[in-house]
Tab-separated table of C-alpha atoms in Angstrom:
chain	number	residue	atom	x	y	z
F	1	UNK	CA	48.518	-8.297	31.170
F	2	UNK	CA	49.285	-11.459	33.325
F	3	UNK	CA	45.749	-13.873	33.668
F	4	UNK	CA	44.814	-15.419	37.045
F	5	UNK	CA	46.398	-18.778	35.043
F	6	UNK	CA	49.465	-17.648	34.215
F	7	UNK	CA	50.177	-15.901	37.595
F	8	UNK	CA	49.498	-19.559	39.130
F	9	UNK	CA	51.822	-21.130	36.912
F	10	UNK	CA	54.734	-18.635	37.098
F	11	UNK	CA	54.430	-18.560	40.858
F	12	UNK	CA	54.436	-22.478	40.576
F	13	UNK	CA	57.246	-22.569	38.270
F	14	UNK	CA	59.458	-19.769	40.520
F	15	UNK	CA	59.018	-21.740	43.552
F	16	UNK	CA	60.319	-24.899	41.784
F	17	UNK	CA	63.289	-23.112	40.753
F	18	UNK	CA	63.854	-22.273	44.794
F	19	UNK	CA	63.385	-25.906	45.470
F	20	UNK	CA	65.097	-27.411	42.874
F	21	UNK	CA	67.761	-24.785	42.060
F	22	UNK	CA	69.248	-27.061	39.514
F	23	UNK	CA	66.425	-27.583	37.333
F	24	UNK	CA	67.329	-26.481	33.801
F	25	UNK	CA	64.127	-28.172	31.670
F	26	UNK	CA	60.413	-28.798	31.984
F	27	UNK	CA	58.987	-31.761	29.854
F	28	UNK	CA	55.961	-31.039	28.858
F	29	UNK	CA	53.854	-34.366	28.953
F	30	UNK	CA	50.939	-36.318	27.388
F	31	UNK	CA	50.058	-40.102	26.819
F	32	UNK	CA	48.992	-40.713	23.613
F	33	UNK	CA	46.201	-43.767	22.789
F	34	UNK	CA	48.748	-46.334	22.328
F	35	UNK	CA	49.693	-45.434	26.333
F	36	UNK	CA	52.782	-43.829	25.291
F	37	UNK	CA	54.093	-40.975	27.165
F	38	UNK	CA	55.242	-38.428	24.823
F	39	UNK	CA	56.667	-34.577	25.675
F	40	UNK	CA	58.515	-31.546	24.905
F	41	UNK	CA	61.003	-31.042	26.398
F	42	UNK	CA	62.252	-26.850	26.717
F	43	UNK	CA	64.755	-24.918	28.728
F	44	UNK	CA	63.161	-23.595	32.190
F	45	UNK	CA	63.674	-19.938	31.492
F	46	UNK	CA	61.433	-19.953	28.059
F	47	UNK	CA	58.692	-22.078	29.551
F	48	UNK	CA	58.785	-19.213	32.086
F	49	UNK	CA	58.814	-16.236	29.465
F	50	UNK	CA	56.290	-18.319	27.273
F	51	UNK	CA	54.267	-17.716	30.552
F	52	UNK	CA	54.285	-14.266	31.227
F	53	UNK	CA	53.386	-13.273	28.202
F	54	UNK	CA	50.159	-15.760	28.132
F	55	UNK	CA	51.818	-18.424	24.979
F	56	UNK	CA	50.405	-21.603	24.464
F	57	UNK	CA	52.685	-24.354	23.876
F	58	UNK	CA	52.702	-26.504	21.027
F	59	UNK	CA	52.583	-30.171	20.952
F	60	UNK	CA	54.453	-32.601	18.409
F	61	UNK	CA	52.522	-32.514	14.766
F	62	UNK	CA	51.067	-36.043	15.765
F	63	UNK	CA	50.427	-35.987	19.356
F	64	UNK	CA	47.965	-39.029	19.503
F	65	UNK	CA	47.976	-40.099	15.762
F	66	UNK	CA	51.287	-42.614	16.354
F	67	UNK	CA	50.837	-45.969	17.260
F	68	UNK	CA	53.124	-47.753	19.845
F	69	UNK	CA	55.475	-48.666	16.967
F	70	UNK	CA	55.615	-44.901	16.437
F	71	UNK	CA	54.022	-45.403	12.694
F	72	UNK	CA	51.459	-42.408	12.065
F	73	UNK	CA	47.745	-43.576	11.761
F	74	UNK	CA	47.335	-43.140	7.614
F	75	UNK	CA	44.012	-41.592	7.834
F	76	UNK	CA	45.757	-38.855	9.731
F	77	UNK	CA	45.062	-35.023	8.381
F	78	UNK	CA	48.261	-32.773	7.929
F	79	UNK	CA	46.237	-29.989	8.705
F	80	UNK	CA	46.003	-28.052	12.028
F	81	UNK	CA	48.038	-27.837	15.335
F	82	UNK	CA	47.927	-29.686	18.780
F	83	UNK	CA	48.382	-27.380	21.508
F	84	UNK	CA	49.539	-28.718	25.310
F	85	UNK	CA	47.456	-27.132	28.407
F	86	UNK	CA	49.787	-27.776	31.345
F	87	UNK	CA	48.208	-28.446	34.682
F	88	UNK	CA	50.521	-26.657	36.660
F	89	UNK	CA	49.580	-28.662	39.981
F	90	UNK	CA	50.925	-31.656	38.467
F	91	UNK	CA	54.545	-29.950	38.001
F	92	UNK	CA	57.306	-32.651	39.505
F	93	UNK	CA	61.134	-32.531	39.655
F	94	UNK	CA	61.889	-36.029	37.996
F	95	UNK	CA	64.441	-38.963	38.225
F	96	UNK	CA	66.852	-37.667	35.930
F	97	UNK	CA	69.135	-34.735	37.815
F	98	UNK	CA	67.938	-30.996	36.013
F	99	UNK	CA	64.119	-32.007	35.090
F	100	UNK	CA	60.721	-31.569	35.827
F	101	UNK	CA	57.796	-32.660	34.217
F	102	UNK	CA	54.269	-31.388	33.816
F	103	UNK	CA	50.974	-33.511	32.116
F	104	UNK	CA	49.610	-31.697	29.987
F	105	UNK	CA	45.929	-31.777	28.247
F	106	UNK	CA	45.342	-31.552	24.489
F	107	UNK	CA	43.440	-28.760	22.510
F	108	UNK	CA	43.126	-28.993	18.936
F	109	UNK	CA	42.935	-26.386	16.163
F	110	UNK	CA	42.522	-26.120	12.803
F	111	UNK	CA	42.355	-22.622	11.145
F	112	UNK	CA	39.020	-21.522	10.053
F	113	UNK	CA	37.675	-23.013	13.516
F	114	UNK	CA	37.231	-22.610	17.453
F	115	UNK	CA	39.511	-25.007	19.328
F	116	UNK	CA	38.385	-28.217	20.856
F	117	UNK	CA	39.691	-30.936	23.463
F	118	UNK	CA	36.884	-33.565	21.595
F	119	UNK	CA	40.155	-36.311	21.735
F	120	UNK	CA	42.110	-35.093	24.863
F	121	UNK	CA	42.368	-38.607	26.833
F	122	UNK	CA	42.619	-35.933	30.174
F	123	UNK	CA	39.990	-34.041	29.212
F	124	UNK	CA	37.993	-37.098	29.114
F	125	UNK	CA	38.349	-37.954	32.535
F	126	UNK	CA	37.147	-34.220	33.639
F	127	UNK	CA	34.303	-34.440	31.822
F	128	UNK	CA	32.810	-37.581	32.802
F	129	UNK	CA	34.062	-36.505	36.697
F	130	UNK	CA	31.942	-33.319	36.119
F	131	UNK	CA	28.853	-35.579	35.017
F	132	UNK	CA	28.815	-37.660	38.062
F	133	UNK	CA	29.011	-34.708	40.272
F	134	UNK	CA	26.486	-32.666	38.409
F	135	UNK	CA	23.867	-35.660	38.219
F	136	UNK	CA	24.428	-37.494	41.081
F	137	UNK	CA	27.159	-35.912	43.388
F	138	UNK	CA	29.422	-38.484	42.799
F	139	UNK	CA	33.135	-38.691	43.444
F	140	UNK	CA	35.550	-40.796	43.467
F	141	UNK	CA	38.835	-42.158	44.931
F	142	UNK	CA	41.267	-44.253	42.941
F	143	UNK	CA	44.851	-46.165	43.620
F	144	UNK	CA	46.848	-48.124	41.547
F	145	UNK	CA	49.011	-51.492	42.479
F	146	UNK	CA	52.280	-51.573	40.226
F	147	UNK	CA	53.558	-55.072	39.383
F	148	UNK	CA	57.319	-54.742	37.696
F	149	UNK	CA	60.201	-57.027	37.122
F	150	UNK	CA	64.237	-56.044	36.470
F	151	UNK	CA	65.654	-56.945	33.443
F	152	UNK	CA	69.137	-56.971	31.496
F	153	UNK	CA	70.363	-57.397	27.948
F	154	UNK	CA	73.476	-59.369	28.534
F	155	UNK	CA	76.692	-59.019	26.305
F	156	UNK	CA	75.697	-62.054	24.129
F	157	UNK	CA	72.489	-61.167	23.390
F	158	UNK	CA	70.048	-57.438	22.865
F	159	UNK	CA	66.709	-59.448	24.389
F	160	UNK	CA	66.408	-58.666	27.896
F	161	UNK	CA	66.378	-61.704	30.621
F	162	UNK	CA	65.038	-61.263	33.764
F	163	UNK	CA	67.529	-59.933	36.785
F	164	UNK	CA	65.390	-59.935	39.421
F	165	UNK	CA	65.255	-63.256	40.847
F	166	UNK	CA	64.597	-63.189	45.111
F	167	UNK	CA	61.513	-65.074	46.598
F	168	UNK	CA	58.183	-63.044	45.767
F	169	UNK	CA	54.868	-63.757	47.810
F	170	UNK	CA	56.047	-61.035	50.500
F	171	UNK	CA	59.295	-63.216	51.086
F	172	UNK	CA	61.850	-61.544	53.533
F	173	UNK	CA	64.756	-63.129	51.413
F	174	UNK	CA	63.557	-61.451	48.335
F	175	UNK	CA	64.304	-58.077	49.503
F	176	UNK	CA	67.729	-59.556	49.811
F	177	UNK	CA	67.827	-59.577	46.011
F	178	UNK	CA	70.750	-56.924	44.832
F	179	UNK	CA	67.936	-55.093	42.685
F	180	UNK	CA	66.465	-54.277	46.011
F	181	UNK	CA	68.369	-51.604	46.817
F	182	UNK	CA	67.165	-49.946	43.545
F	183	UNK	CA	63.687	-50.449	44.512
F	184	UNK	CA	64.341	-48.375	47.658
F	185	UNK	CA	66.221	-45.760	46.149
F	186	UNK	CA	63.727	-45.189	44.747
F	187	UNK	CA	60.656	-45.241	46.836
F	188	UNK	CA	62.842	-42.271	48.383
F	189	UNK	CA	62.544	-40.427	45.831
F	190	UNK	CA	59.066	-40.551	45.011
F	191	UNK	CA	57.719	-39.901	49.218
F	192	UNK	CA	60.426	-36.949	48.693
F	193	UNK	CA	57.927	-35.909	45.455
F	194	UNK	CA	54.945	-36.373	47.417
F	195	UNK	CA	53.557	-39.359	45.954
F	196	UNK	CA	51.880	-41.456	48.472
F	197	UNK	CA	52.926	-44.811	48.649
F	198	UNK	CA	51.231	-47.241	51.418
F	199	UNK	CA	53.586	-50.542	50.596
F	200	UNK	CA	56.102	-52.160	48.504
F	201	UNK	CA	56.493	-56.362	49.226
F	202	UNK	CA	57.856	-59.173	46.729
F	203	UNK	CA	55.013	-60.671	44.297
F	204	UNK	CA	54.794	-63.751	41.945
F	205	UNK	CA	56.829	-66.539	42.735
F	206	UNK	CA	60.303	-65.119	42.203
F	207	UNK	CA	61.249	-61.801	41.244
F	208	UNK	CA	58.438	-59.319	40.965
F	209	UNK	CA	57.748	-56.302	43.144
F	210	UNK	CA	54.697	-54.571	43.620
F	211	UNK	CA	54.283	-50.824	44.963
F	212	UNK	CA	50.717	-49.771	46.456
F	213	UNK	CA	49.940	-46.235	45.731
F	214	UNK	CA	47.637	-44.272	47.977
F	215	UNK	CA	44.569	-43.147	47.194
F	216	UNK	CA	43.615	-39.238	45.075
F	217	UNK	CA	41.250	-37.972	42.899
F	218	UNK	CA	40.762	-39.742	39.488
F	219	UNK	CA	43.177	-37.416	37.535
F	220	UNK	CA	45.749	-36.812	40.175
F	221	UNK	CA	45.961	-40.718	40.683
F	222	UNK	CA	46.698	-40.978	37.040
F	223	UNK	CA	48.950	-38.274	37.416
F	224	UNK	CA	50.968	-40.018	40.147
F	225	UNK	CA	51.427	-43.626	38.143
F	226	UNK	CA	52.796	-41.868	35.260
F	227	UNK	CA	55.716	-40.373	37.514
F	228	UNK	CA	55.896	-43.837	39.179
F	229	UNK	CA	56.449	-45.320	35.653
F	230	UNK	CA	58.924	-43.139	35.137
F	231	UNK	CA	60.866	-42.793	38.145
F	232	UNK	CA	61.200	-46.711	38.173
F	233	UNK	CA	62.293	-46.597	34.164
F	234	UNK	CA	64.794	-43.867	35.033
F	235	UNK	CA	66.077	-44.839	38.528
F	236	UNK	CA	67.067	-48.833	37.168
F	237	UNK	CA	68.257	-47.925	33.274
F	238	UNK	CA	71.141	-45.780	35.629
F	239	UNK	CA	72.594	-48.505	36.801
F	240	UNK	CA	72.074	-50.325	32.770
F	241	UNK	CA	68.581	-52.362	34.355
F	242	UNK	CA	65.449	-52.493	32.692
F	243	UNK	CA	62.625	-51.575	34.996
F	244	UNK	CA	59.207	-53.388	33.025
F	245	UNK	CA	55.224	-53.513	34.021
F	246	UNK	CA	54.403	-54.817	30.941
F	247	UNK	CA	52.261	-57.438	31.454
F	248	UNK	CA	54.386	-60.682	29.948
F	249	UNK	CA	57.536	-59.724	29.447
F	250	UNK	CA	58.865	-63.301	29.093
F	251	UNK	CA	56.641	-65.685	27.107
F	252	UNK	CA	57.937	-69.047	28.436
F	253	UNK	CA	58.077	-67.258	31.743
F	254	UNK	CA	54.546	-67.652	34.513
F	255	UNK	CA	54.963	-64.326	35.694
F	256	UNK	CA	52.854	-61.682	34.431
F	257	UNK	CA	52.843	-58.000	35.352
F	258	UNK	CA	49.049	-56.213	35.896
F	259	UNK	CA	47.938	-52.568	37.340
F	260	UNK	CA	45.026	-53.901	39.827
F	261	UNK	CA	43.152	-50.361	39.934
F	262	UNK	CA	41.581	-49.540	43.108
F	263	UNK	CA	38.015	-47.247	42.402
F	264	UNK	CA	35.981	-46.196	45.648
F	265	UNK	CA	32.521	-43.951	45.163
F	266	UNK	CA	32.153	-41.172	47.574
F	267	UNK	CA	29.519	-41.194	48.951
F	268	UNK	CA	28.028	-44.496	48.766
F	269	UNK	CA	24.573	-46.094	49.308
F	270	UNK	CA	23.549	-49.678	48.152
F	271	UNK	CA	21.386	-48.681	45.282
F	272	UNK	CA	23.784	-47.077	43.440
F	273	UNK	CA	26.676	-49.125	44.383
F	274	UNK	CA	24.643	-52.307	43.001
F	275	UNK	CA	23.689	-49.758	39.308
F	276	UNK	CA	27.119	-48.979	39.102
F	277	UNK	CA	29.123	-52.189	39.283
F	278	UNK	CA	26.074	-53.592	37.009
F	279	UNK	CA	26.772	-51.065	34.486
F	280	UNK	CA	30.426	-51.505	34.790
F	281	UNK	CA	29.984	-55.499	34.655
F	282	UNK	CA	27.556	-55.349	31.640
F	283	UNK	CA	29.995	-53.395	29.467
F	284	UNK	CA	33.007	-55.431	30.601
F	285	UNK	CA	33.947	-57.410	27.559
F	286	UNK	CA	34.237	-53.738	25.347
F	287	UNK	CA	35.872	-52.110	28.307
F	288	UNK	CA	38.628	-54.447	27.764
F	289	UNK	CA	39.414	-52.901	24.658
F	290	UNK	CA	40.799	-49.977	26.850
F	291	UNK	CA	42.226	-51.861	29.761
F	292	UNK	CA	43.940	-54.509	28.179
F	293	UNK	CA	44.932	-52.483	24.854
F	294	UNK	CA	47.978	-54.916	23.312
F	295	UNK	CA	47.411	-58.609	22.088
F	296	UNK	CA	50.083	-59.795	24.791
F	297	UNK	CA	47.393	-58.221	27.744
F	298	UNK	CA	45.210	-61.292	26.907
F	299	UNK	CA	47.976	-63.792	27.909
F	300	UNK	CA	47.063	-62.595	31.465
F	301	UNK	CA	43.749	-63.859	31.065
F	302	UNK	CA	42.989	-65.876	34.367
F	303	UNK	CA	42.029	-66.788	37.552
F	304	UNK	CA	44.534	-65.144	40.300
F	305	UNK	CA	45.145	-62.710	37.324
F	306	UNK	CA	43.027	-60.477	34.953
F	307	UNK	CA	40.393	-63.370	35.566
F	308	UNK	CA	38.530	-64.813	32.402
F	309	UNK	CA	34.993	-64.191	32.898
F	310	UNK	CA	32.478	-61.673	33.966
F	311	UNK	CA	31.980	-61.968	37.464
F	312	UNK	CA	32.919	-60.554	40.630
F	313	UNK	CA	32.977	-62.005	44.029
F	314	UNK	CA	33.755	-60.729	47.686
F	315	UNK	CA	37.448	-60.565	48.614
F	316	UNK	CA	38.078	-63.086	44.970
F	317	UNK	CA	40.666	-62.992	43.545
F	318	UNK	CA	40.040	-65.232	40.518
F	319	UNK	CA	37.278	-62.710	39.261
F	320	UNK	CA	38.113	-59.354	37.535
F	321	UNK	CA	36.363	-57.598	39.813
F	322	UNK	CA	37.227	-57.756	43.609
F	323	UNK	CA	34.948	-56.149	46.141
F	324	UNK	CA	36.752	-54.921	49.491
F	325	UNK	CA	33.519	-53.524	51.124
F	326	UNK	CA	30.851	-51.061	50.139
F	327	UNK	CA	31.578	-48.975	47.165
F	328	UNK	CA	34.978	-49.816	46.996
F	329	UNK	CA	36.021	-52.608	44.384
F	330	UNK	CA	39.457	-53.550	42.964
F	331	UNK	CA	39.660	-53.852	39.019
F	332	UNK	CA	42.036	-56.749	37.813
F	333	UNK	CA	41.861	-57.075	34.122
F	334	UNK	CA	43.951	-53.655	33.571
F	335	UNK	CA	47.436	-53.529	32.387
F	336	UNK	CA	50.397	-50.512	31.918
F	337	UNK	CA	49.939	-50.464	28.555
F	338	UNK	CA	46.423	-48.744	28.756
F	339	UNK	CA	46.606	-44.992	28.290
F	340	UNK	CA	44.653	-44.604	31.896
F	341	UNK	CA	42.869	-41.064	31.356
F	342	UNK	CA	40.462	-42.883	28.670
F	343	UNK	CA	40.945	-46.040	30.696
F	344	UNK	CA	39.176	-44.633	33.543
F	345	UNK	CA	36.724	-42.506	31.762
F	346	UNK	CA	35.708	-45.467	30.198
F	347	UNK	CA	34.885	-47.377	33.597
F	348	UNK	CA	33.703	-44.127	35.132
F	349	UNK	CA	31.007	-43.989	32.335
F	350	UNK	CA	30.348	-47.595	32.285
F	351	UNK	CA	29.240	-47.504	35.763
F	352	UNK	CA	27.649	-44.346	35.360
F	353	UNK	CA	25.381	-45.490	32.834
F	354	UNK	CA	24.190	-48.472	34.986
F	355	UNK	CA	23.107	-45.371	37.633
F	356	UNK	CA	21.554	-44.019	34.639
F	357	UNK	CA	19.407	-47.158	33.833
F	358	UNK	CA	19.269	-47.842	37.095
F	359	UNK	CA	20.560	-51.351	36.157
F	360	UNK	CA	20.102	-54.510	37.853
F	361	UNK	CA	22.819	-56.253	39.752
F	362	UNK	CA	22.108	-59.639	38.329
F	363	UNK	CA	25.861	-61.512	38.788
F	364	UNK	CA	25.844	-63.031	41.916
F	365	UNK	CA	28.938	-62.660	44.562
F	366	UNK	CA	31.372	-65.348	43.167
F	367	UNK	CA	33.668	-64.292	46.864
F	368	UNK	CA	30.225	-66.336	48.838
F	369	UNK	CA	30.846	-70.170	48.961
F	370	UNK	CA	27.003	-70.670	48.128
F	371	UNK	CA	27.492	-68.828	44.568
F	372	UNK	CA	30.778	-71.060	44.092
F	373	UNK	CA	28.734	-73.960	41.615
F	374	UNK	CA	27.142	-70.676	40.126
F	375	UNK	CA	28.444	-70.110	36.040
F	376	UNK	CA	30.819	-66.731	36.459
F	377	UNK	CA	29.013	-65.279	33.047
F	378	UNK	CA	30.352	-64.772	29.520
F	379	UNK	CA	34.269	-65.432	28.775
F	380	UNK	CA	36.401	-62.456	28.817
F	381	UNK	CA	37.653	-61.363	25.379
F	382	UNK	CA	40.232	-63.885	24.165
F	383	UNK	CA	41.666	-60.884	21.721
F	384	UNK	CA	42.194	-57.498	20.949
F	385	UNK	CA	40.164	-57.975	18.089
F	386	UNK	CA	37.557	-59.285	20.085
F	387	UNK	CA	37.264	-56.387	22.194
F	388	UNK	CA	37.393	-53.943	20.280
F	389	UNK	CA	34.385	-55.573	18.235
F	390	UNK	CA	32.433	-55.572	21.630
F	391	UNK	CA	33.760	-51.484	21.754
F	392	UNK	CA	32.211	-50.873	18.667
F	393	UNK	CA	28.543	-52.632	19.191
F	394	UNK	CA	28.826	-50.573	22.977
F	395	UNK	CA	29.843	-46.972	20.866
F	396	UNK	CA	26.055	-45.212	20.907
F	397	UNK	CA	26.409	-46.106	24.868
F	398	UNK	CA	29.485	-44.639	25.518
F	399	UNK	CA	29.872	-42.474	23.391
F	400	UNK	CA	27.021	-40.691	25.354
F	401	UNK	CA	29.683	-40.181	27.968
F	402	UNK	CA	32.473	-39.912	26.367
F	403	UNK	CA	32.121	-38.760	22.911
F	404	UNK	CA	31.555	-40.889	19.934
F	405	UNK	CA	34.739	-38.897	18.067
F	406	UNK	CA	37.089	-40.351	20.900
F	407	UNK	CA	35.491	-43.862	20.678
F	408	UNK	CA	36.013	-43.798	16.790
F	409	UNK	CA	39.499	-42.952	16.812
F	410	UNK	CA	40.224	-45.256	19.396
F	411	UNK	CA	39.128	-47.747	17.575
F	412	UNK	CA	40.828	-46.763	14.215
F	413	UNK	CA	44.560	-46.464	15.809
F	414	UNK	CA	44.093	-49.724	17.726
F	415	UNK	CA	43.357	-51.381	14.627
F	416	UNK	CA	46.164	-49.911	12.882
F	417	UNK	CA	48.493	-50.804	15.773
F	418	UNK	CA	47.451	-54.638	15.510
F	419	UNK	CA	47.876	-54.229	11.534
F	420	UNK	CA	51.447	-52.818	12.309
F	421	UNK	CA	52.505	-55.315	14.919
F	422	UNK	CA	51.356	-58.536	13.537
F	423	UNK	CA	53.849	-57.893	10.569
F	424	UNK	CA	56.756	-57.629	13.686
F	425	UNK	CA	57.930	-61.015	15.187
F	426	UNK	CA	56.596	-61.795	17.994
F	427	UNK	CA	59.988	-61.635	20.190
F	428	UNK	CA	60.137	-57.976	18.956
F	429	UNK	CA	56.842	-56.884	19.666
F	430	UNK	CA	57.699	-58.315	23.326
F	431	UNK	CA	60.771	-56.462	23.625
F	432	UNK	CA	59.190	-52.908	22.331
F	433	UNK	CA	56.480	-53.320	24.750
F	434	UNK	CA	59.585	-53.508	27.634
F	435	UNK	CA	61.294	-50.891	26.511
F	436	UNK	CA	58.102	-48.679	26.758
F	437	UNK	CA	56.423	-49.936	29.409
């Protein structure tokens, strides 16, 4: 007998197949906690039968137990199954001709026992949205900024140089650059998937783009970045490009690639604005562990970039925090290479937890000239190493939000990704984290 769930999906996936008529596979989609995005991939026809008769899908042995170097965390247990939860309003045609692709949540089993979601990175997010809507009728809005470069491996030589080279800085002559045309190719393609995209101009001082995304609910905005990502990946390695965001692709190069975050509360009143950047500001040095996951995210450390302290300031862009008017702040220090489910749910519960404590705002507004002489508070992490040892004094906090068996394995595959990639050379590590991100 078909459930109310799998009468949504199979109407979802039937009128798909009248849109796209060509569509032959579904991927079925997660990002792991090294950011990775990871899927199944199966013919349209058995996702549909797996539907009607009310299957769960399975997910790959080690859906979140593989670093970014794809090495298995050793502590991992060969016992039990990961199981994929499609959300069905998520479902997308894709860049490559004959796909779609759906993100998925993560339940967990093990025989013996009920299942649980306790590490889903989605899951996360819903749970800490529920919390702010049960305790203080909180929502939120959130868009993204993506900052990417082109790149080619020339015929001498596998490492990637950069392609794109027109005038950033919202330059006219940049969009002169041959990559251009790429970039708008593509933009096509994503308004004709409904993403929402408010602008696309030339950044950094020579070849670097940046797409603003509109504005959705938490998960949904996530959601849409991930088929951004991908679209760009897909649409440029066509024509033998490489589309990056990571976030320094080029050591001897300036330009650095972030993923400003936009975050607006809905509704909004001083008190709790103040509580909630306070709590957000007071755990900022262990946040980083999530937002700037990879040693390389530190090299962004900076004023005009991730900043280096923590501060905030009116319309200031040297601080990692960046009001734009009541209860509506832009977040700096965030790169692609954070898995942005946990990311988020991290902030979210951060800020939350300031609401909680009704904590005091006690930075001052770095963005007003009389504040400018002011100190702009503790450094920034300098390390990955160093955040995560602020994540791991701030675990009985967050864990209150997000669950201490998230924060703890967090913690163990990050450290097992540094142990991994410090025995890489450095020029490798670099050109992994392009070819991924």
């Amino acid at each position: 007998m078909a459930t109310q769930s799998s009468t949504h999906a199979t109407q979802v996936l039937h009128r798909l197949r009248q849109d796209h008529p060509d569509i032959s596979f579904i991927r079925l989609q997660w990002q792991d906690y090294s950011g990775v995005l990871r899927a199944r991939v199966l013919v349209i026809e058995y996702v549909i039968s797996l539907v009607a008769e009310g299957k769960q899908f399975k997910a790959s042995p080690y859906a979140i137990e593989c670093g970014v170097d794809n090495y298995v965390l050793p502590t991992t247990s060969h016992n039990g199954m990961h199981w994929l939860v499609p959300d069905w309003s998520s479902l997308r045609a894709t860049a490559s001709p004959g796909n779609a692709a759906v993100m998925c949540a993560l339940n967990y089993t093990i025989p013996g026992s009920p299942a649980h979601d306790h590490l889903c990175p989605r899951q996360a997010l819903l749970r800490v949205l529920r919390q702010a809507q049960e305790a203080w009728k909180l929502d939120f809005l959130v868009g993204f900024e993506v900052e990417f470069v082109v790149m080619k491996s020339s015929t001498s030589s596998t490492t990637p140089h950069r392609q794109s080279a027109g005038l950033g800085h919202y330059a006219v002559s940049g969009l002169r650059d041959p990559c251009y045309q790429y970039v708008e190719q593509c933009m096509h393609k994503l308004r004709d998937r409904g993403v929402i995209v408010h602008a696309l101009h030339t950044e950094g001082i020579r070849g670097q783009y940046e797409i603003v995304l509109g504005p959705l609910p938490p998960v949904q905005a996530v959601d849409q970045l991930i088929l951004v990502h991908h679209h760009l990946k897909d649409t440029f390695s066509r024509h033998d490009y490489k589309v990056t965001m990571s976030p320094k692709p080029i050591s001897s190069d300036p330009l650095a690639n972030g993923q400003h975050m936009h975050l607006s509360l809905q509704p909004t009143c001083p008190s709790q604005e103040e509580s909630f950047l306070a709590g957000i500001l007071k755990r900022l040095p262990s946040l980083c562990s999530f937002c700037l996951p990879q040693e390389i995210s530190y090299e962004r450390l900076g004023p005009y970039f991730a900043g280096d302290a923590v501060c905030w300031g009116t319309e200031s862009r040297l601080v990692p925090i960046r009001k734009i008017k009541p209860g509506h702040w832009e977040l700096r220090c965030i790169d692609v290479t954070a898995n942005m489910y946990i990311t988020l749910a991290a902030i979210l519960s951060a800020g939350l937890l300031g609401l909680a404590g009704k904590e005091p705002l006690t930075w001052p507004d770095v963005g007003d000239p009389k504040h400018e002489a002011q100190s702009r508070g503790e450094p920034l992490p300098q390390s990955l190493d160093d955040s995560l040892a602020a994540l791991a004094a701030d675990a009985d906090c967050l864990a209150t939000m997000i669950g201490r068996p998230m924060i703890d394995h967090y913690i163990d595959m990050k450290r097992f990704e540094i142990s991994r990639l410090k025995e890489m050379d450095t020029q490798a590590v670099r050109e992994l984290l392009i070819e991924i991100f």
